[in-house]
Short mmCIF file of C-alpha atoms and ligand atoms in Angstrom, two decimals:
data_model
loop_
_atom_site.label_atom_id
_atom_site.label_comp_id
_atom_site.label_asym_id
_atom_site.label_seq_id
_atom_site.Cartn_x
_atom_site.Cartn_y
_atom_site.Cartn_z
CA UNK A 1 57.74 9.10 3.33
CA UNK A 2 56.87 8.66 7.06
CA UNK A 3 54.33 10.31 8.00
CA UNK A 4 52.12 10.49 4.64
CA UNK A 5 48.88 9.59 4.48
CA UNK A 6 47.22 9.21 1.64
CA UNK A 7 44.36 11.26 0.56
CA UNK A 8 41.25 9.66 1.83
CA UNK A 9 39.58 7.92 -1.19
CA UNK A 10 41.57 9.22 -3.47
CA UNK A 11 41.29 7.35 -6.79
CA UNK A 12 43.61 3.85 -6.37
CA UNK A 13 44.38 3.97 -10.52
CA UNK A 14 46.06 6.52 -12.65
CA UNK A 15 44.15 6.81 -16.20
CA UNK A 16 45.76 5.76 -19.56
CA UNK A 17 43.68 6.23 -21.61
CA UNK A 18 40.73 9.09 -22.48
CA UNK A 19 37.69 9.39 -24.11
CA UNK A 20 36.77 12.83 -25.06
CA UNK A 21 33.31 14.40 -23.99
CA UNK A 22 31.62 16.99 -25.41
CA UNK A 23 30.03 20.15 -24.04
CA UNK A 24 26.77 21.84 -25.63
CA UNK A 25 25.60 25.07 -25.51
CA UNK A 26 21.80 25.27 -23.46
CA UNK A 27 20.35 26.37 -26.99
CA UNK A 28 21.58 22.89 -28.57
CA UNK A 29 20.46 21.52 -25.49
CA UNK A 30 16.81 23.14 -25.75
CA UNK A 31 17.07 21.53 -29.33
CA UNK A 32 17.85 17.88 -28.68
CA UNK A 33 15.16 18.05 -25.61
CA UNK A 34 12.68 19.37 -28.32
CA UNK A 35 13.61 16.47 -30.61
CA UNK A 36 13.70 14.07 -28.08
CA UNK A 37 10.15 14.67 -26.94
CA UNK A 38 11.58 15.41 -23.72
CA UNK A 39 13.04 11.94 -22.41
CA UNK A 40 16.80 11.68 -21.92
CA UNK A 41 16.38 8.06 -22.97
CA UNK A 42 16.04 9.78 -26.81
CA UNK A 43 18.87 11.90 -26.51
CA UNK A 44 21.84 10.84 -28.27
CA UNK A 45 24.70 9.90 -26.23
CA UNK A 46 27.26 12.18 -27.74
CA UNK A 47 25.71 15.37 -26.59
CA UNK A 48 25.47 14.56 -22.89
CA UNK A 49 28.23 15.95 -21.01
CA UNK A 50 28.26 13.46 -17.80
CA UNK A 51 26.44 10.49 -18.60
CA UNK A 52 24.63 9.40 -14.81
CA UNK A 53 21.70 7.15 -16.64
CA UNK A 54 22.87 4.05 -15.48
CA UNK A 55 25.96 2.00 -13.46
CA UNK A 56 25.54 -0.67 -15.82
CA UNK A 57 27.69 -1.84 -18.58
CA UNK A 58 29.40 1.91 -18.25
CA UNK A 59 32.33 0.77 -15.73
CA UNK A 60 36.13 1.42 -16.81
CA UNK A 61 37.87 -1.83 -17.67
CA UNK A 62 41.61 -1.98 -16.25
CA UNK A 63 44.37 -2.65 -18.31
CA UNK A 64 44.29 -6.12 -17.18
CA UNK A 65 40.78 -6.80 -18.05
CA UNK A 66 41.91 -5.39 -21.62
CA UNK A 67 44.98 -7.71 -22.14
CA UNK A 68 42.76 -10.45 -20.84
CA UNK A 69 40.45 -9.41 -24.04
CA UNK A 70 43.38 -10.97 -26.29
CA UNK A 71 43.48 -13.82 -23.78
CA UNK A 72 39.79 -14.92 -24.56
CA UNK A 73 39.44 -18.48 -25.96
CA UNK A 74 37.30 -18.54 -28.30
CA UNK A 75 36.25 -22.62 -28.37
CA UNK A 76 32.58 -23.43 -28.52
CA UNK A 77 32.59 -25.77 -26.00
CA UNK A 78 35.28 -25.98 -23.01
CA UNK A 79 36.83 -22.33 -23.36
CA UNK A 80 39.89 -21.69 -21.18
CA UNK A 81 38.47 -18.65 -20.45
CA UNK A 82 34.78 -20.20 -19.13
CA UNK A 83 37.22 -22.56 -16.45
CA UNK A 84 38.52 -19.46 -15.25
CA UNK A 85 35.29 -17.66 -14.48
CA UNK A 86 34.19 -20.70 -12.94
CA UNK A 87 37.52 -21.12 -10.90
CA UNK A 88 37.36 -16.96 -9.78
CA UNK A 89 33.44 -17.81 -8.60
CA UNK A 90 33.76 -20.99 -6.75
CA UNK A 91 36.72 -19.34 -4.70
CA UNK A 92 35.19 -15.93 -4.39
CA UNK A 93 31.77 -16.99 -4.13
CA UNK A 94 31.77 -20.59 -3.31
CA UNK A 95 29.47 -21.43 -6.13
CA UNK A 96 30.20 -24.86 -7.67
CA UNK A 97 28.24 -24.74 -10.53
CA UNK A 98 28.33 -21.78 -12.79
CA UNK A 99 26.42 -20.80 -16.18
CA UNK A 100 27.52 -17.61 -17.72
CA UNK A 101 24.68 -15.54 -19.87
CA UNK A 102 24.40 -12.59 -21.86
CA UNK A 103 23.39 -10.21 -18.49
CA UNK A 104 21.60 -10.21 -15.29
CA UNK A 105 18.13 -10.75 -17.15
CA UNK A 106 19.66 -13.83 -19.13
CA UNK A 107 19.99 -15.41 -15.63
CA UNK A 108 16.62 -14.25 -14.57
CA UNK A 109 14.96 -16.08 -17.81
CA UNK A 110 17.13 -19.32 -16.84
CA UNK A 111 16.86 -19.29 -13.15
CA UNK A 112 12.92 -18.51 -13.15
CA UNK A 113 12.11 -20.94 -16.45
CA UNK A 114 13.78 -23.98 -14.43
CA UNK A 115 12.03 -23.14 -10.65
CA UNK A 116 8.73 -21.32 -10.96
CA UNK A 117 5.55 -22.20 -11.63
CA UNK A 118 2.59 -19.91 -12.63
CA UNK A 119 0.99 -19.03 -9.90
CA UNK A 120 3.87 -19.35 -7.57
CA UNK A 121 5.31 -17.03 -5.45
CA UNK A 122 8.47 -14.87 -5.10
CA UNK A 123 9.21 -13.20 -2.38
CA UNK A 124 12.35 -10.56 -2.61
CA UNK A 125 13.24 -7.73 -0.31
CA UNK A 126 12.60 -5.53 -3.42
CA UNK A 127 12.36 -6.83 -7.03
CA UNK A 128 14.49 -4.67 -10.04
CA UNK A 129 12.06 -4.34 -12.86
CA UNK A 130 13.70 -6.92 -14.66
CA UNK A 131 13.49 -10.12 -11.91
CA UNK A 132 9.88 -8.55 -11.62
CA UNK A 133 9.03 -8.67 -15.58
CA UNK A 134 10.48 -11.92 -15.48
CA UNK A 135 8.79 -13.38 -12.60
CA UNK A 136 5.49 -12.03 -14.29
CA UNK A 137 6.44 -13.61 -17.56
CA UNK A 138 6.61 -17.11 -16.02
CA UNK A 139 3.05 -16.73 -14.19
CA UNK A 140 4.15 -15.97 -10.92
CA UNK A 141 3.61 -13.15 -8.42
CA UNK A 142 6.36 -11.24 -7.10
CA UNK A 143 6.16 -9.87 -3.48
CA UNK A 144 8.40 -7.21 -2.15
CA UNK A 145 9.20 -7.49 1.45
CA UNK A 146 11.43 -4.60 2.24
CA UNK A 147 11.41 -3.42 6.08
CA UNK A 148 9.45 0.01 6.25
CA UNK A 149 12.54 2.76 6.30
CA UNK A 150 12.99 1.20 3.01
CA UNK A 151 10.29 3.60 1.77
CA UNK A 152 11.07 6.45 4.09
CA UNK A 153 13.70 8.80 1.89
CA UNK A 154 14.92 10.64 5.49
CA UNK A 155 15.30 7.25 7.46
CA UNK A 156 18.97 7.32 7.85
CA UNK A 157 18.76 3.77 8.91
CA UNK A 158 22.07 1.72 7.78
CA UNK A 159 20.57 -0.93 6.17
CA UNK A 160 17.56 -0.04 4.17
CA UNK A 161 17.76 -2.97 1.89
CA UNK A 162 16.97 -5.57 4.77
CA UNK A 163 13.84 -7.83 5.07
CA UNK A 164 10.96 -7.35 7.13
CA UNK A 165 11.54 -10.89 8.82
CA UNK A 166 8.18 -10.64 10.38
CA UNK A 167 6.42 -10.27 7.10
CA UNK A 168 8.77 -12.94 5.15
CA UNK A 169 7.76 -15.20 8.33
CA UNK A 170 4.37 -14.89 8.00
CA UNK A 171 4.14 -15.55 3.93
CA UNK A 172 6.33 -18.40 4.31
CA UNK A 173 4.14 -19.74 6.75
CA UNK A 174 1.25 -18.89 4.96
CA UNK A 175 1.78 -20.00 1.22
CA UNK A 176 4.28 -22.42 2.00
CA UNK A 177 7.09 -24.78 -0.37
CA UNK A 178 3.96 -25.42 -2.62
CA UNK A 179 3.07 -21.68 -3.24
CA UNK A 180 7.07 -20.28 -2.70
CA UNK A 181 9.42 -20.88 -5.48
CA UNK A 182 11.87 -18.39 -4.06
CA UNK A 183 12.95 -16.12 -1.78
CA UNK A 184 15.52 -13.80 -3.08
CA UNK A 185 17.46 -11.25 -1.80
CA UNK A 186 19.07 -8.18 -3.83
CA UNK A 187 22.33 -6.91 -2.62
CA UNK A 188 22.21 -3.88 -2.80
CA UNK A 189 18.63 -3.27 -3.28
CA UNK A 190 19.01 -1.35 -6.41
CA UNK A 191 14.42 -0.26 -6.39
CA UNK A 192 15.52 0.83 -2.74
CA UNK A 193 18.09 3.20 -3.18
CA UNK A 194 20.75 1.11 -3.60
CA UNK A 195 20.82 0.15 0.11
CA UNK A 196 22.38 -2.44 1.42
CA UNK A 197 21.30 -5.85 3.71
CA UNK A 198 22.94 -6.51 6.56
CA UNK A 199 24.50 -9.88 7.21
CA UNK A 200 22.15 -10.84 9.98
CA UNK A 201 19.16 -9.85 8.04
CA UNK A 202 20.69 -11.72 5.23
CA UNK A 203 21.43 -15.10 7.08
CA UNK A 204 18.19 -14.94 9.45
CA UNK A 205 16.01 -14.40 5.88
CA UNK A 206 17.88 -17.67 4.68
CA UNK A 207 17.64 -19.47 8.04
CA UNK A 208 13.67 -18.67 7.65
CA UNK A 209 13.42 -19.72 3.71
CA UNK A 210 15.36 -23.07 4.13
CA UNK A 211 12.91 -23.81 7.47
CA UNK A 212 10.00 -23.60 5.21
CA UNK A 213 11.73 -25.48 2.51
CA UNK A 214 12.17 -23.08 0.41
CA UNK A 215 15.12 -22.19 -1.99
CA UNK A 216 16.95 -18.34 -1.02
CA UNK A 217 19.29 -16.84 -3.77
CA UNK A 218 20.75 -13.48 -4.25
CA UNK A 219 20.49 -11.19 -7.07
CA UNK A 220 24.29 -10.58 -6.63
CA UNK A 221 24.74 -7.33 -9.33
CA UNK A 222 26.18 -5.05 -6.58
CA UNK A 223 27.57 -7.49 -3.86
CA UNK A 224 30.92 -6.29 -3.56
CA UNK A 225 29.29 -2.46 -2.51
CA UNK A 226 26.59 -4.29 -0.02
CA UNK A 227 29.87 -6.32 1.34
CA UNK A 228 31.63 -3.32 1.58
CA UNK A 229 28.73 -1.47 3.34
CA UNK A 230 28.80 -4.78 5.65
CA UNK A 231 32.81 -4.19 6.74
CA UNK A 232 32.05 -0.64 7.20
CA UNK A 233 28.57 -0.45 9.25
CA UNK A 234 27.65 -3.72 10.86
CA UNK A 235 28.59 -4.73 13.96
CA UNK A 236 30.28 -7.72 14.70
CA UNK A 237 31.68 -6.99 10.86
CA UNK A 238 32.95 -3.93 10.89
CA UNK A 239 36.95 -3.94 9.83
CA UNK A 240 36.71 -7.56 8.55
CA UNK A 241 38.17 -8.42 4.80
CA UNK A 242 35.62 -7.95 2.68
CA UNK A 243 35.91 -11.63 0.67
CA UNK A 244 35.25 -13.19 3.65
CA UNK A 245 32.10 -10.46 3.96
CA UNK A 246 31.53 -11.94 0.58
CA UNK A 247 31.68 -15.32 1.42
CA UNK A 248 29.35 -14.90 4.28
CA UNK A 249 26.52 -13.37 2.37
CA UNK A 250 26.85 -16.06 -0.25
CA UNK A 251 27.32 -18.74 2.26
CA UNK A 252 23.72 -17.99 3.11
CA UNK A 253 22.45 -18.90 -0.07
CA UNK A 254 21.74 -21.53 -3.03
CA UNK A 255 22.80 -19.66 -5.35
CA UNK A 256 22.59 -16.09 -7.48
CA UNK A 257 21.90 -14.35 -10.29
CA UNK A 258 24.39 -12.17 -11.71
CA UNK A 259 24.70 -9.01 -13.86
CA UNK A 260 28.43 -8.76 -14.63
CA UNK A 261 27.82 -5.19 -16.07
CA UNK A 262 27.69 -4.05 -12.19
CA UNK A 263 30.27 -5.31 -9.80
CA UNK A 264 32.20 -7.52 -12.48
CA UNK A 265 33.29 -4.42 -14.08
CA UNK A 266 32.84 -5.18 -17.69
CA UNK A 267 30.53 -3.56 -20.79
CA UNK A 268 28.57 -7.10 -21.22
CA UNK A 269 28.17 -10.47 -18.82
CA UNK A 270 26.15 -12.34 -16.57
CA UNK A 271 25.81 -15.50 -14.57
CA UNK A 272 23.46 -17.53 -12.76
CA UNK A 273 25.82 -19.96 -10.21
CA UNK A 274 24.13 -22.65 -7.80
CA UNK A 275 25.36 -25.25 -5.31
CA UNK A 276 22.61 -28.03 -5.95
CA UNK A 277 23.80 -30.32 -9.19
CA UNK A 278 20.30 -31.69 -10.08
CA UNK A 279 19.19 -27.38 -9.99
CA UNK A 280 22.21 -26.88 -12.30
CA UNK A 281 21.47 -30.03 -15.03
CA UNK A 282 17.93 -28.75 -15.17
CA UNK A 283 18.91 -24.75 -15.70
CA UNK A 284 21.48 -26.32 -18.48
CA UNK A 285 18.29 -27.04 -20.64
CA UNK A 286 16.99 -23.77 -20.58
CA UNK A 287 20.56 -22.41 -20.54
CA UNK A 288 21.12 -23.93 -24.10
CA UNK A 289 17.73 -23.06 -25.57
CA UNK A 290 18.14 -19.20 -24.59
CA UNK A 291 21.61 -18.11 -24.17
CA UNK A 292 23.78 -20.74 -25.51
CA UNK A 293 25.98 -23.69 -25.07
CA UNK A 294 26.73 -23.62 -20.94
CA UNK A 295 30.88 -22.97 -21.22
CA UNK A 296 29.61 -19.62 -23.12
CA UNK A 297 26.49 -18.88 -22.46
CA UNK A 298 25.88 -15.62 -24.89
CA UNK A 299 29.44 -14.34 -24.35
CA UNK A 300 32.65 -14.06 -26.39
CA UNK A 301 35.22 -15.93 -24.74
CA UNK A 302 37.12 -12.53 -24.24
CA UNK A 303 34.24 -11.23 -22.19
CA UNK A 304 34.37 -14.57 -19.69
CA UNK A 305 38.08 -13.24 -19.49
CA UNK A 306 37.43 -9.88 -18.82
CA UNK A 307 34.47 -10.88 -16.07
CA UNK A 308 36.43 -13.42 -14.37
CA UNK A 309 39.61 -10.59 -14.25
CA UNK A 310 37.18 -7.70 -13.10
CA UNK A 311 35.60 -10.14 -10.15
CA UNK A 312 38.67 -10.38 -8.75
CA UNK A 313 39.54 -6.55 -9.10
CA UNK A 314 36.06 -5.20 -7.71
CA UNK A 315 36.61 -6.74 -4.25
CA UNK A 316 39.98 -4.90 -3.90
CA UNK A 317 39.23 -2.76 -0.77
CA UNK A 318 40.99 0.27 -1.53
CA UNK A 319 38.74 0.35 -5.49
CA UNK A 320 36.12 -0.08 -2.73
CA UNK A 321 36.55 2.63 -0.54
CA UNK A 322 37.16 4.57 -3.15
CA UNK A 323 33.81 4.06 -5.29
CA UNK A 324 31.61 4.33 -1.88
CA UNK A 325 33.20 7.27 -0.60
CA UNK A 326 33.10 8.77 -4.60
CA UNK A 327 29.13 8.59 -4.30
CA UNK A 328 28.99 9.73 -0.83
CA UNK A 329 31.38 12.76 -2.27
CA UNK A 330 28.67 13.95 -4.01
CA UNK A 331 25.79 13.15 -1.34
CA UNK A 332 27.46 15.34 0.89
CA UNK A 333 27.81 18.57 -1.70
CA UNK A 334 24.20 18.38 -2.41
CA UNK A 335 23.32 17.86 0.76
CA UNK A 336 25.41 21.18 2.15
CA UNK A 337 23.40 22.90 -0.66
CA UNK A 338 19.80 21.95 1.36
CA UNK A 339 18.67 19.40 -1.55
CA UNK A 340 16.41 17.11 -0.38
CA UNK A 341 18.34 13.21 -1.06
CA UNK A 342 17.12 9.58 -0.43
CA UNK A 343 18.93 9.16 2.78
CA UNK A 344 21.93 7.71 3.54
CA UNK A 345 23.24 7.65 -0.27
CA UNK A 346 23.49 4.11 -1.92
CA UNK A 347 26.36 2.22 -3.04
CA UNK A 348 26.06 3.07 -6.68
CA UNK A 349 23.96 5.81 -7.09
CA UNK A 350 22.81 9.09 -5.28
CA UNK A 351 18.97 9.63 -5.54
CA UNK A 352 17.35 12.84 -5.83
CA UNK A 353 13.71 13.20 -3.72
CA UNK A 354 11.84 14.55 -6.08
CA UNK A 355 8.68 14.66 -4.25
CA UNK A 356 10.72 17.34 -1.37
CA UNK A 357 12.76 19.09 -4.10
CA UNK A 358 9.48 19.87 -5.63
CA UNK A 359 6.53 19.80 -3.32
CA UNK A 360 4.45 21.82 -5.64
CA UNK A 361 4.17 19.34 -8.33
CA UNK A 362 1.77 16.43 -7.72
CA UNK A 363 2.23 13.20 -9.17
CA UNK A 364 0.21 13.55 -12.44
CA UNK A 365 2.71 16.58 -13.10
CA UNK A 366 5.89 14.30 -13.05
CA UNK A 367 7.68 15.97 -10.61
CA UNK A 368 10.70 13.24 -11.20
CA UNK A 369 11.13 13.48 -14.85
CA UNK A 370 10.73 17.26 -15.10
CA UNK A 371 13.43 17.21 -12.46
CA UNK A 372 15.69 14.88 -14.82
CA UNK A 373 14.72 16.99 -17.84
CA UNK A 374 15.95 20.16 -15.78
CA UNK A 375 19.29 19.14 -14.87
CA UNK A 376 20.00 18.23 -18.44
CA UNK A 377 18.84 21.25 -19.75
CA UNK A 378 21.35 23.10 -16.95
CA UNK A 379 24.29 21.16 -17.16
CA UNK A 380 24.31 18.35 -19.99
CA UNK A 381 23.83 15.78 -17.22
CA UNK A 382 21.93 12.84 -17.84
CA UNK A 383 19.99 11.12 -15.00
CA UNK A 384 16.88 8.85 -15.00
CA UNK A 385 13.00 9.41 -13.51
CA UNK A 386 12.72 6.54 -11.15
CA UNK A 387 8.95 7.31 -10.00
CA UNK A 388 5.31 7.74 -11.92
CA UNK A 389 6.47 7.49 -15.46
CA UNK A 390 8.68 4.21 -15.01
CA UNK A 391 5.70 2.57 -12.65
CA UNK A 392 3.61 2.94 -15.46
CA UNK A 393 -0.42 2.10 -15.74
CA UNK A 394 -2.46 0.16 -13.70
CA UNK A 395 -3.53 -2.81 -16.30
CA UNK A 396 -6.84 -3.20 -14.84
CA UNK A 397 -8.17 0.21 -13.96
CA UNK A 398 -5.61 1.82 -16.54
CA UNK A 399 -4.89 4.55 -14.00
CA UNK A 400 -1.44 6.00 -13.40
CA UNK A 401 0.41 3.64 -10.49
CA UNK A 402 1.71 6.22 -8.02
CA UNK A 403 5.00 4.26 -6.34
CA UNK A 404 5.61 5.47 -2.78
CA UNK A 405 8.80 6.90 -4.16
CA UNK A 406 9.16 9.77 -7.05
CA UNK A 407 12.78 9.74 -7.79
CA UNK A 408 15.41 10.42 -9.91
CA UNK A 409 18.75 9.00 -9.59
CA UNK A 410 22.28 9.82 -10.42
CA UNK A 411 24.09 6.49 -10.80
CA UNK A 412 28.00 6.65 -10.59
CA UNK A 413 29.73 4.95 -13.64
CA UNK A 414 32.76 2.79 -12.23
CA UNK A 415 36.03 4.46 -12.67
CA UNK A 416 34.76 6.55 -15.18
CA UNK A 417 34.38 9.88 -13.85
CA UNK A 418 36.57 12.42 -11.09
CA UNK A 419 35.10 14.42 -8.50
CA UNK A 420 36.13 17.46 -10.74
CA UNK A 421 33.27 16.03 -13.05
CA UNK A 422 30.73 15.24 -9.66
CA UNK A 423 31.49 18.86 -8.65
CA UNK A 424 29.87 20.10 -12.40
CA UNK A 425 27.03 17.45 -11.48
CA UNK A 426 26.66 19.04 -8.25
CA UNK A 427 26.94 22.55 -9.26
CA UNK A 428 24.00 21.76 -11.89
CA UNK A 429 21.79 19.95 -9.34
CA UNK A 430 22.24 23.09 -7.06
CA UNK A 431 21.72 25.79 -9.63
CA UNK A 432 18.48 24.02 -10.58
CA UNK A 433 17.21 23.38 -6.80
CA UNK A 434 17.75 27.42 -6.81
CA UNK A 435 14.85 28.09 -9.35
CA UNK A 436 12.61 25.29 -8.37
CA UNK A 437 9.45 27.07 -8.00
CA UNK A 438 9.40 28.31 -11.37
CA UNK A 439 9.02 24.71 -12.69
CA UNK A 440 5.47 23.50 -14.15
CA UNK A 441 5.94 19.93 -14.61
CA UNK A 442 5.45 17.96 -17.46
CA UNK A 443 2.74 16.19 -19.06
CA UNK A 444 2.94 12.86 -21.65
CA UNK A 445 2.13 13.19 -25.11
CA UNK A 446 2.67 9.62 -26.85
CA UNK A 447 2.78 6.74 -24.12
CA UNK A 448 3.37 3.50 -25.36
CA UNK A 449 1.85 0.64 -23.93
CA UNK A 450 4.68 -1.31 -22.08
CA UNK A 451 7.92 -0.11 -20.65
CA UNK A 452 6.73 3.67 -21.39
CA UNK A 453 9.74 5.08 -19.63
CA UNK A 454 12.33 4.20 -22.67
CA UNK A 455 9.78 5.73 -25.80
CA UNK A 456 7.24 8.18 -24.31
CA UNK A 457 7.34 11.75 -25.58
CA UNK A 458 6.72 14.74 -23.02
CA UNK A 459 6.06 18.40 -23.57
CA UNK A 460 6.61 20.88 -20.72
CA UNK A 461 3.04 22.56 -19.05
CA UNK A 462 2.88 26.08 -19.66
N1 F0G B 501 19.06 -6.93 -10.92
C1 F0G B 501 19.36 -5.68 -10.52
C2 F0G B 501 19.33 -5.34 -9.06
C3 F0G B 501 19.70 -4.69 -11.46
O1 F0G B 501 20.00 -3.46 -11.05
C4 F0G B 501 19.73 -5.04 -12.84
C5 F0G B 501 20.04 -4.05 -13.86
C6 F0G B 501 19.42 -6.37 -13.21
C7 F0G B 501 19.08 -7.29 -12.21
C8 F0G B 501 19.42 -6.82 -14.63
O2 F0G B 501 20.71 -6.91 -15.14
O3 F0G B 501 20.75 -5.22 -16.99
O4 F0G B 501 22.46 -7.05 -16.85
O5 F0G B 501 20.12 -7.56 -17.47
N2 F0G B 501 20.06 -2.81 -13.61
C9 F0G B 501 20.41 -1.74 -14.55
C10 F0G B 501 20.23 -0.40 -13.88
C11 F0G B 501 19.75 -1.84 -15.88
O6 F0G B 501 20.33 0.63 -14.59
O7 F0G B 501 20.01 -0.35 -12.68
P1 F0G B 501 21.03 -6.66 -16.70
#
């Protein structure tokens, strides 16, 4: 065998077992859009040919995260299978205390209910709608402070998820301990593209937060990617194994917020893990009261099995290469074909720049979702508007918010889907970026009054 080199990011797993999808005609197709009013959120699962809506909860578990499902111990209190999680964190993470929770926002509605105040601040590089809704629940204002290329969809800069240090500086110094619950950072920045934060911008943010007195976590759903990202871009980091990338982003911080269903590889999980022991005695209370005892925290036993396994597996750097270079597979096709992309792709997803791929459209015609409806119609693929329908209304003047962004983005399921399947996606995307003038937009027809994105009915304008 000397001499062989393996295929660059070639898949590192053989698949044993299948789950059959089903193709539709474009008549069925023009059906279920009819019925659905339009949004791919209404559209049953089972007639979508590649399923792109979300990277969450979707991953492939491995056969060892499945035998670890018989594993689970089930106890209330003290499960075998909690001490594990907690063992995996504290050596991957360096974590010491650790409660598990149903998902991401379960950690969010324990991590916010124990440290903010109404009125208080949060600053973040860029809040997912979920940290945001649950910042808002609690009374507090959220502040995004992303550096500028973060909005720019050509800026090929490397690490589009970074801080503006200058800006985090001067609200720091402004509001202060008193006014600043938090500073968070989200690796990657998920509202941004899915672009990572660089190590120094990571540890010069913290540096910053803990001068002011303030507490810095991460909302750690996609750290393994942004680590990744870290070993492959940043200098001084570039080569380096990326646990100890991991270790150094987390060594930065107080603690995170986790949604397992991202880089833990499994269907359900979260966690919220902290250093300080009064912090974690106080979360406990709210803990119990939402999610459940803390050794369970919302989960089976066999799911803290599963998580605990699939933390271990994500940070494996050949699974790595192979699920950055998988999204950056299909970047590159659509970009040969001239459609216009949020540049440089993002660790999980690929986003689509709706407002470039169709510059005739203005905002009120929904230039993102009647791209998202399009692509379905051509090739059973299901993506998700990330622009003027999901910013929804303005509560006080009750005017459509228009984010600096209209997007619509293709996330990649985790070992789910070959690049036989991201060459259909492709070939869809393409076909549709061919008749792109001929499109109308769309306009809403029922719009209910929060989160309109997941219920609101559409018709197409003439
Ligand atoms: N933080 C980020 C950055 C996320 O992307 C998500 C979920 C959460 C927190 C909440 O975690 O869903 O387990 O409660 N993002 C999913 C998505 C829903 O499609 O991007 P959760």
């Amino acid at each position: 065998m000397t001499g062989y080199t393996p295929v660059p990011d070639a898949e590192p797993f053989r698949i044993k077992m299948v789950e059959p999808i089903r193709w539709t005609t474009r008549e069925e197709r023009e059906g279920l859009l009819e019925e659905a009013g339009y949004n791919l959120f209404l559209v049953p699962a089972e007639a979508v040919y590649i399923d792109l809506l979300t990277d969450s909860g979707t991953s492939a578990m491995s056969d060892a995260q499945w035998a670890g499902l018989m594993r689970g111990d089930e106890a209330y209190a003290g499960s075998r299978s909690f001490y594990r999680l907690r063992e995996v964190i504290r050596g991957l993470l360096g974590f010491e205390h650790v409660l598990p929770t149903h998902q991401g926002r379960g950690a969010e509605h324990v991590l916010f209910s124990t440290i903010l105040k109404p009125g208080q601040l949060v600053l973040n590089n860029m809040h997912f709608d979920t940290t945001l809704a649950h910042v808002q629940h609690r009374g507090g204002i959220a502040q995004d402070l992303a550096i500028a290329q973060a909005y720019d969809p050509t800026s090929a800069h490397p690490f589009k998820g970074d801080f503006d240090l200058s800006r985090l500086e001067r609200a720091l110094k402004e509001h202060g301990p008193a006014k600043i619950a938090l500073v968070m950072a989200t690796v990657t920045c998920n509202s941004g593209g899915g672009q990572p934060v660089s190590l120094a911008n990571l540890r010069q943010a913290a540096a910053l937060a803990r001068s002011h007195g303030v507490r810095f976590f991460l909302d750690a759903c996609r750290f393994a990617e942004n680590a990744y990202f870290i070993h492959e871009r940043e200098p001084g980091w570039t080569g380096r194994p990326v646990r100890e990338v991991v270790r150094a982003m987390m060594d930065v911080a107080d603690g995170c917020t986790m949604s397992g269903k991202k880089d833990a590889l499994v269907n359900i999980g979260g966690f919220l893990a902290m250093r300080d022991p009064a912090l974690y005695r106080q979360a406990t209370v709210w803990a119990v009261l939402f999610e459940g005892f803390p050794t369970y925290g919302g989960l089976a036993g066999r799911d803290l099995e599963a998580m605990a396994r699939g933390l271990e597996e994500v940070v494996d750097e050949e699974y790595l290469r192979h699920r950055l270079g998988q999204v950056r597979y299909l970047a590159d096709r659509l970009r040969d074909a001239g459609v216009p992309l949020m540049e440089p792709p993002g660790g999980h997803a690929v986003y689509l720049d709706a407002r470039r791929f169709l510059p005739h459209l203005d905002a009120e015609q929904l230039p993102g979702q009647t791209l998202a409806v399009e692509i379905y119609r051509e090739g059973g693929v299901r993506t998700v508007e990330i622009g003027t329908v999901l910013a929804g209304r303005d509560p006080a003047t009750g005017a459509n918010r228009h984010p600096e962004l209209e997007l619509v983005r293709l996330a990649i399921p985790r070992r789910v889907y070959t690049d036989r399947h991201l060459e259909w996606v492709a070939a869809s995307v393409i076909r549709v970026y061919g008749r792109r003038t001929a499109m109308r937009g769309m306009t809403m027809t029922e719009e209910p009054p929060v989160l309109r994105h997941f219920t609101a009915r559409f018709r197409p304008i003439a």
